[in-house]
mmCIF file of C-alpha atoms in Angstrom:
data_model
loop_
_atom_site.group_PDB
_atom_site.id
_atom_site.type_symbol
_atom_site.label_atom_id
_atom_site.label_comp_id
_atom_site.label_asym_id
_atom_site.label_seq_id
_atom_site.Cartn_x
_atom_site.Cartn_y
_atom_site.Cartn_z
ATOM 1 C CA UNK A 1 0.000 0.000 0.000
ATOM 2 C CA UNK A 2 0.844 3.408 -0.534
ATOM 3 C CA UNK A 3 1.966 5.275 2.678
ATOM 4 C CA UNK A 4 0.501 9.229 2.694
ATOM 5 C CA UNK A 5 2.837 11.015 4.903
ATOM 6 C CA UNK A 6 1.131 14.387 5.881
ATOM 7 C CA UNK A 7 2.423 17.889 7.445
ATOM 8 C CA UNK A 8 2.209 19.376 9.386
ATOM 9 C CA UNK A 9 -0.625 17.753 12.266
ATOM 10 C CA UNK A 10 -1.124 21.239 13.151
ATOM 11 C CA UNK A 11 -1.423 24.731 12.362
ATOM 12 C CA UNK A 12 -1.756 27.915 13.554
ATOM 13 C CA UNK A 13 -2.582 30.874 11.103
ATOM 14 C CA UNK A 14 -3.472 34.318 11.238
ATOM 15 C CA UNK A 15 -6.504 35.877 8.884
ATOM 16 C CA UNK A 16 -4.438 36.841 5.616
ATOM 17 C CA UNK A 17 -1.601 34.307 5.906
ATOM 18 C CA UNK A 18 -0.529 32.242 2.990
ATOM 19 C CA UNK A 19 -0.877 28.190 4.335
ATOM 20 C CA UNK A 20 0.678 25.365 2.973
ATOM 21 C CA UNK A 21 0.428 21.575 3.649
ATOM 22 C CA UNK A 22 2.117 18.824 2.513
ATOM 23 C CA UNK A 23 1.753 14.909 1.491
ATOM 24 C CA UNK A 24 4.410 12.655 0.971
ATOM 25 C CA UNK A 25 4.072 9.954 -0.807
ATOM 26 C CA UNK A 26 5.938 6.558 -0.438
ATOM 27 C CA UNK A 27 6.120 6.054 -4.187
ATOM 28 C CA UNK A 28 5.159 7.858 -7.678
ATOM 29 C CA UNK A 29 1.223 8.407 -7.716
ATOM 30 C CA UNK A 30 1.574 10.595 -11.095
ATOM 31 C CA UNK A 31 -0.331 13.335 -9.479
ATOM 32 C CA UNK A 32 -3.627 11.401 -8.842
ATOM 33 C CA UNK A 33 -3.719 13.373 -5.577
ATOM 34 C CA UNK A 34 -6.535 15.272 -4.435
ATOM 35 C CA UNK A 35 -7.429 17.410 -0.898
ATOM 36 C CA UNK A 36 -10.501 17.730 0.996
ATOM 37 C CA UNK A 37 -11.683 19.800 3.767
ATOM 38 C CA UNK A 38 -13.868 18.550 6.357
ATOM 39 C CA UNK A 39 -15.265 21.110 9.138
ATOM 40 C CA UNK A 40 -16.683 19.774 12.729
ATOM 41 C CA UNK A 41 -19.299 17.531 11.644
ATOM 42 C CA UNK A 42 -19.917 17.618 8.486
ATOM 43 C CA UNK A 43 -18.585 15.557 5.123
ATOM 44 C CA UNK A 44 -15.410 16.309 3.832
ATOM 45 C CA UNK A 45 -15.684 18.459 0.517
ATOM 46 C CA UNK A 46 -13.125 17.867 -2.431
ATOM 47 C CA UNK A 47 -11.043 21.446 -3.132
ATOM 48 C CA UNK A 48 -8.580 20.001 -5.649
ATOM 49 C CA UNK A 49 -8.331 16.738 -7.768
ATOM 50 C CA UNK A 50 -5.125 15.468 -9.537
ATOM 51 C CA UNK A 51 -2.870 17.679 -8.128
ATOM 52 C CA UNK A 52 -3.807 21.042 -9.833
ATOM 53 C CA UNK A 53 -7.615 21.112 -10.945
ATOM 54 C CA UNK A 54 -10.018 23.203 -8.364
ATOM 55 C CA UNK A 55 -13.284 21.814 -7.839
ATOM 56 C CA UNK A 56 -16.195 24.160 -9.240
ATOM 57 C CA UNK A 57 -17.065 26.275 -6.699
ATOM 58 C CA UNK A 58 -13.994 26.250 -4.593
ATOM 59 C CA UNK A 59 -12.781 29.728 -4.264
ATOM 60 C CA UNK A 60 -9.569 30.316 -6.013
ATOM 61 C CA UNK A 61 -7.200 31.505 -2.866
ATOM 62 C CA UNK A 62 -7.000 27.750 -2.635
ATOM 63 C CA UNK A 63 -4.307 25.849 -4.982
ATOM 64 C CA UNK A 64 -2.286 22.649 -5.429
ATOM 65 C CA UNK A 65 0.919 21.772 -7.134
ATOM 66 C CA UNK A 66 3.076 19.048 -7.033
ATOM 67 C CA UNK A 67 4.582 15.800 -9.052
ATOM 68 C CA UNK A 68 6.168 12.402 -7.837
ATOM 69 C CA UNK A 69 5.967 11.688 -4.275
ATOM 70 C CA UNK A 70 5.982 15.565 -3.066
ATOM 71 C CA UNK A 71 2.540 17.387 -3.157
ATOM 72 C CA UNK A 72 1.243 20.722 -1.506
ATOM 73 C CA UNK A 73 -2.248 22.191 -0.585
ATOM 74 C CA UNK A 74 -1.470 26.359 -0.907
ATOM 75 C CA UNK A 75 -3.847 28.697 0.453
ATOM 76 C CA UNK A 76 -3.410 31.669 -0.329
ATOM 77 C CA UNK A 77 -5.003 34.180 2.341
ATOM 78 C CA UNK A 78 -6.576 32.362 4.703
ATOM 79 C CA UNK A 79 -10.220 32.930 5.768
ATOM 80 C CA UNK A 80 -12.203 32.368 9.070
ATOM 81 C CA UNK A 81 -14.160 30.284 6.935
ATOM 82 C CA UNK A 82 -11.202 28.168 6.327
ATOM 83 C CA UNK A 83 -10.508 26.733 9.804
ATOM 84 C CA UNK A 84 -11.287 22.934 9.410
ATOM 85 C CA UNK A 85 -9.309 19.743 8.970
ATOM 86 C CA UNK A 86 -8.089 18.960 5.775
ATOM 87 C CA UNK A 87 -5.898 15.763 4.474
ATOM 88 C CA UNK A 88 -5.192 14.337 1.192
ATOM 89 C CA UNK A 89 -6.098 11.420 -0.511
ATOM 90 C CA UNK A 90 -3.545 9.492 -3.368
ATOM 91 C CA UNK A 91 -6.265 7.600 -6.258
ATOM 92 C CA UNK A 92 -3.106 6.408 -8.048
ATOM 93 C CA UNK A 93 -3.674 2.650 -6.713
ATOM 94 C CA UNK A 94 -5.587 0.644 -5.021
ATOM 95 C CA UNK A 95 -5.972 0.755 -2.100
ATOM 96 C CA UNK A 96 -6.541 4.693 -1.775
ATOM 97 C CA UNK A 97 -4.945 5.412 1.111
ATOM 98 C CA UNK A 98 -4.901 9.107 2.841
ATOM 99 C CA UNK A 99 -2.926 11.661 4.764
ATOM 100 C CA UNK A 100 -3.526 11.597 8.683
ATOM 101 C CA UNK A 101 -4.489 15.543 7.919
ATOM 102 C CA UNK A 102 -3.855 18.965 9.099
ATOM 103 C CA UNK A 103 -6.188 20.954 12.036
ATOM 104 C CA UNK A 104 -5.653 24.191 10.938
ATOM 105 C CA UNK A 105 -6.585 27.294 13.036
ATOM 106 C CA UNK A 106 -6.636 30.794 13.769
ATOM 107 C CA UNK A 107 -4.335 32.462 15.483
ATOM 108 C CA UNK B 1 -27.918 16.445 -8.069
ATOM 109 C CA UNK B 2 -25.363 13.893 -7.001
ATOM 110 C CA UNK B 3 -26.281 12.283 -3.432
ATOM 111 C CA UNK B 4 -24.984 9.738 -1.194
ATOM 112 C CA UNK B 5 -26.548 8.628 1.711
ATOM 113 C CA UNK B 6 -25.834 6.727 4.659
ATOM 114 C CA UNK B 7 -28.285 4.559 7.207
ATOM 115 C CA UNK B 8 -27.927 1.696 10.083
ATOM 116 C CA UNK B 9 -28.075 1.068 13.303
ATOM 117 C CA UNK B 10 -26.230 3.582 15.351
ATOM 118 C CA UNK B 11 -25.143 0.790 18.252
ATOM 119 C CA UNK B 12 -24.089 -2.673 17.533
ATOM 120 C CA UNK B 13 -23.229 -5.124 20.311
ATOM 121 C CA UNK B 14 -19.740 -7.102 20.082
ATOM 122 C CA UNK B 15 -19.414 -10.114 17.620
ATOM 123 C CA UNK B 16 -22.604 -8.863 16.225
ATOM 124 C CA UNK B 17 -23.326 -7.963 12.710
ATOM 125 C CA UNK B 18 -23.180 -4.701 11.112
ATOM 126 C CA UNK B 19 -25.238 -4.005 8.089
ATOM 127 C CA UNK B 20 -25.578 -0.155 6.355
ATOM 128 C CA UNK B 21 -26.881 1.130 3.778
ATOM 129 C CA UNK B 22 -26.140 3.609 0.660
ATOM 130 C CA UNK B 23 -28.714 5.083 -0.761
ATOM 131 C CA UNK B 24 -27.707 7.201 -3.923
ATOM 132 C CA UNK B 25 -29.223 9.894 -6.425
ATOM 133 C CA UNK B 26 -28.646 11.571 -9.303
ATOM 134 C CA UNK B 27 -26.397 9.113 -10.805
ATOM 135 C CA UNK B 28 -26.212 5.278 -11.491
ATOM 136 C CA UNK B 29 -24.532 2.438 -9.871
ATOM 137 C CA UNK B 30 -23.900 1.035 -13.403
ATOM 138 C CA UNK B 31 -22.026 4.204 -14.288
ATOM 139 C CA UNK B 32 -19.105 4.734 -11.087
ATOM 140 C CA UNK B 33 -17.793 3.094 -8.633
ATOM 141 C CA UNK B 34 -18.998 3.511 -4.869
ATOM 142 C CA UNK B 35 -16.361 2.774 -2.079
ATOM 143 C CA UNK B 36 -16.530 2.935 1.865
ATOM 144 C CA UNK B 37 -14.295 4.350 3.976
ATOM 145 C CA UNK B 38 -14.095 4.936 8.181
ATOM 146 C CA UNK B 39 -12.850 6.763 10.338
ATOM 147 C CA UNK B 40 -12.641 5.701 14.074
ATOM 148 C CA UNK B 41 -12.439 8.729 16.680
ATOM 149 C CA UNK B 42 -9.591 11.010 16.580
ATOM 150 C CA UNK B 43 -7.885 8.729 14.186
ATOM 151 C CA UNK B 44 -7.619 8.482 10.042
ATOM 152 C CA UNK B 45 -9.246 7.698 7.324
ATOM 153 C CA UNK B 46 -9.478 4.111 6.593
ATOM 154 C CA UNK B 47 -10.516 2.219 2.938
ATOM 155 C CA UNK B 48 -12.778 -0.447 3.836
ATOM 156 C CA UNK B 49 -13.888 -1.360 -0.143
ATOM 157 C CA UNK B 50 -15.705 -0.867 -3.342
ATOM 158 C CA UNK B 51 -17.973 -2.184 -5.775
ATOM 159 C CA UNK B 52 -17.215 -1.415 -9.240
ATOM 160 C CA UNK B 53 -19.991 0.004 -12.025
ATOM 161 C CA UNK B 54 -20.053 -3.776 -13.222
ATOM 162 C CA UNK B 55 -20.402 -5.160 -9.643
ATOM 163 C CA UNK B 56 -17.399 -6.653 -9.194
ATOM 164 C CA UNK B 57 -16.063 -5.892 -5.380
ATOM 165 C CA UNK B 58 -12.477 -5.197 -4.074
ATOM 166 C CA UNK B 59 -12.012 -5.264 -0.004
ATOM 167 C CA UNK B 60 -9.325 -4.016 2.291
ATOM 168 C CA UNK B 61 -7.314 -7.176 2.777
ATOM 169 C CA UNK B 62 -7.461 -6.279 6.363
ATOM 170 C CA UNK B 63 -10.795 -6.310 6.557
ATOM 171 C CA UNK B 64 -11.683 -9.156 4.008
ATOM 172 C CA UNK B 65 -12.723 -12.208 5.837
ATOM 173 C CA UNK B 66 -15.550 -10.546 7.315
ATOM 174 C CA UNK B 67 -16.412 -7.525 4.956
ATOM 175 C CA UNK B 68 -19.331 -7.728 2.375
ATOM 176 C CA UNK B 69 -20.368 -5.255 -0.616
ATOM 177 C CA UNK B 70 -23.280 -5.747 -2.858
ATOM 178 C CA UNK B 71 -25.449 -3.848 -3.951
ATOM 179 C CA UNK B 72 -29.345 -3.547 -5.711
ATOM 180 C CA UNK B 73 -28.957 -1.507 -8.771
ATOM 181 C CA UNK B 74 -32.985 -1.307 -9.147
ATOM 182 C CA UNK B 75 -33.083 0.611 -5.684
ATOM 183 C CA UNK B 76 -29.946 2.829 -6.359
ATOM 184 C CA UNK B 77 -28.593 1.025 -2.984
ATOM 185 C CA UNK B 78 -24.871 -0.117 -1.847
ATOM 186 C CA UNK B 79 -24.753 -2.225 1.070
ATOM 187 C CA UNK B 80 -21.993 -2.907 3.532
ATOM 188 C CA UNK B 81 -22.229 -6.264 5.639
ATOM 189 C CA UNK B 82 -19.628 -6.850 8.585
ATOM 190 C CA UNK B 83 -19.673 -9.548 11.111
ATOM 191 C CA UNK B 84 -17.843 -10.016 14.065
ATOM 192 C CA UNK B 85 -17.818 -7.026 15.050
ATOM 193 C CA UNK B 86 -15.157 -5.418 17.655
ATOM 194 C CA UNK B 87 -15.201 -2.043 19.738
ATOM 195 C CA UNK B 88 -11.901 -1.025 17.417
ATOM 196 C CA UNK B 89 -14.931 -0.980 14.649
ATOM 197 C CA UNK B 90 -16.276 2.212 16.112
ATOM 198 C CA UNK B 91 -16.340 5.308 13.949
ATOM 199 C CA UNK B 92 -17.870 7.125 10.835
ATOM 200 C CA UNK B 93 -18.633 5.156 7.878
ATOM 201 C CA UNK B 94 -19.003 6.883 4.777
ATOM 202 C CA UNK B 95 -20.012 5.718 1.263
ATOM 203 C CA UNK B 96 -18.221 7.781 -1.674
ATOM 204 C CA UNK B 97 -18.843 7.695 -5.298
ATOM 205 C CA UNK B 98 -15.498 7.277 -7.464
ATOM 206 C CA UNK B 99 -14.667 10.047 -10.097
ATOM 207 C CA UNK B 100 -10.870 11.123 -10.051
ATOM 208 C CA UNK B 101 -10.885 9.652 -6.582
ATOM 209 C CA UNK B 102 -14.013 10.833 -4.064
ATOM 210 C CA UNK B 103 -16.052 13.902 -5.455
ATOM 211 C CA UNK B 104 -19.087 13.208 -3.571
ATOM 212 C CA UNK B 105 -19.067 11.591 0.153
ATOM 213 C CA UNK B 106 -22.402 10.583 2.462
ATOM 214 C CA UNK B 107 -22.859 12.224 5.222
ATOM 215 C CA UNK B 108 -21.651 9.386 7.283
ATOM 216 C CA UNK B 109 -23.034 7.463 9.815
ATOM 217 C CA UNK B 110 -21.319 7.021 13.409
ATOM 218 C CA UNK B 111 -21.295 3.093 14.624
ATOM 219 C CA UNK B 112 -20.737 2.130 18.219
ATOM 220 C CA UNK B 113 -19.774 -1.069 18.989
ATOM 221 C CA UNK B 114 -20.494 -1.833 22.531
ATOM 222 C CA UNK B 115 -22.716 -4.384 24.598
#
């Protein structure tokens, strides 16, 4: 299986900040990676598919890049509306297999 | 539009067996792939399975010898049968449809597994 390693566990941001989180992964997964955000009980909502491609109606101050094994998660000035959990998930193989995700909050 | 939705018991008792269901709209079961995943409290995200478009199924190895998918295409339903049940089962179980990984998740349902 392909390991997801994800960074950081935490983070603490101030309204404005630029944010970025990363996934590892344990092998090539030719950018079928995508990230979610999930606030306090509710689903988690896809922002970004295969590395680079924003869900419609995600707002743009959220990005992705990466190749290989080394991914990011950029936001660009964070929101209030942003503070949730958010982790990534690699589609490359079976089994998917996901990061342990980020908390992020506001300073 | 595209919904997933999940249902069961909220409590099962040890060894028992859990059984939940998927109900879907606005898109067929012969056309993606549904897979569930869990998440136990305070811990990750877990693949349990899937069940293709065609209805082939694929399980966790993990979880394997006592896992079940099937599903009724007629009813737009996915089920999820798992016996033996232990209190490391606890958590959220979500169904997600397939499409460049998961675009749409259920809601989830939370399982307890306690006598």
């Amino acid at each position: 299986d392909i390991q997801m390693t994800q960074s950081p566990s935490f983070l603490s941001a101030t309204v404005g900040d630029r944010v970025t989180i990363n996934c590892k992964a344990s092998q090539n997964i030719n950018k079928y990676l995508n990230w979610y955000q999930q606030k306090l009980g509710e689903a988690p909502k896809r922002l970004i598919y295969n590395t680079n491609s924003l869900q419609t109606g995600i707002p743009s101050r959220f990005s992705g890049s990466g190749s290989g094994t080394d991914y990011t998660l950029t936001i660009s000035s964070l929101q209030p509306e942003d503070v949730a959990t958010y982790f990534c998930l690699q589609h490359n193989s079976g089994p998917y297999t996901f990061g342990a995700g980020t908390k992020l909050e506001l300073k | 539009q595209v919904q997933l939705k999940e249902s069961g018991p909220g409590l099962v008792q040890p060894s028992q067996t859990l059984s939940l269901t998927c109900t879907v709209s606005g898109f067929s079961l012969t056309s993606y792939n549904v897979h569930w995943v869990r998440q136990p409290p305070g811990k990750g995200l877990e693949w349990m399975g899937l069940i293709w478009s065609g209805g082939n199924t694929d399980y966790n190895s993990a979880l394997k010898p006592r896992l079940s998918i099937s599903r009724d295409t007629s009813k737009s339903q996915v089920f999820l049968t798992m016996n033996s049940l232990q209190t490391e089962d606890t958590g959220i179980y979500y169904c997600n449809r397939n499409y460049y990984g998961y675009d749409y998740w259920g809601q989830g349902v939370m399982v307890t597994v306690s006598s």
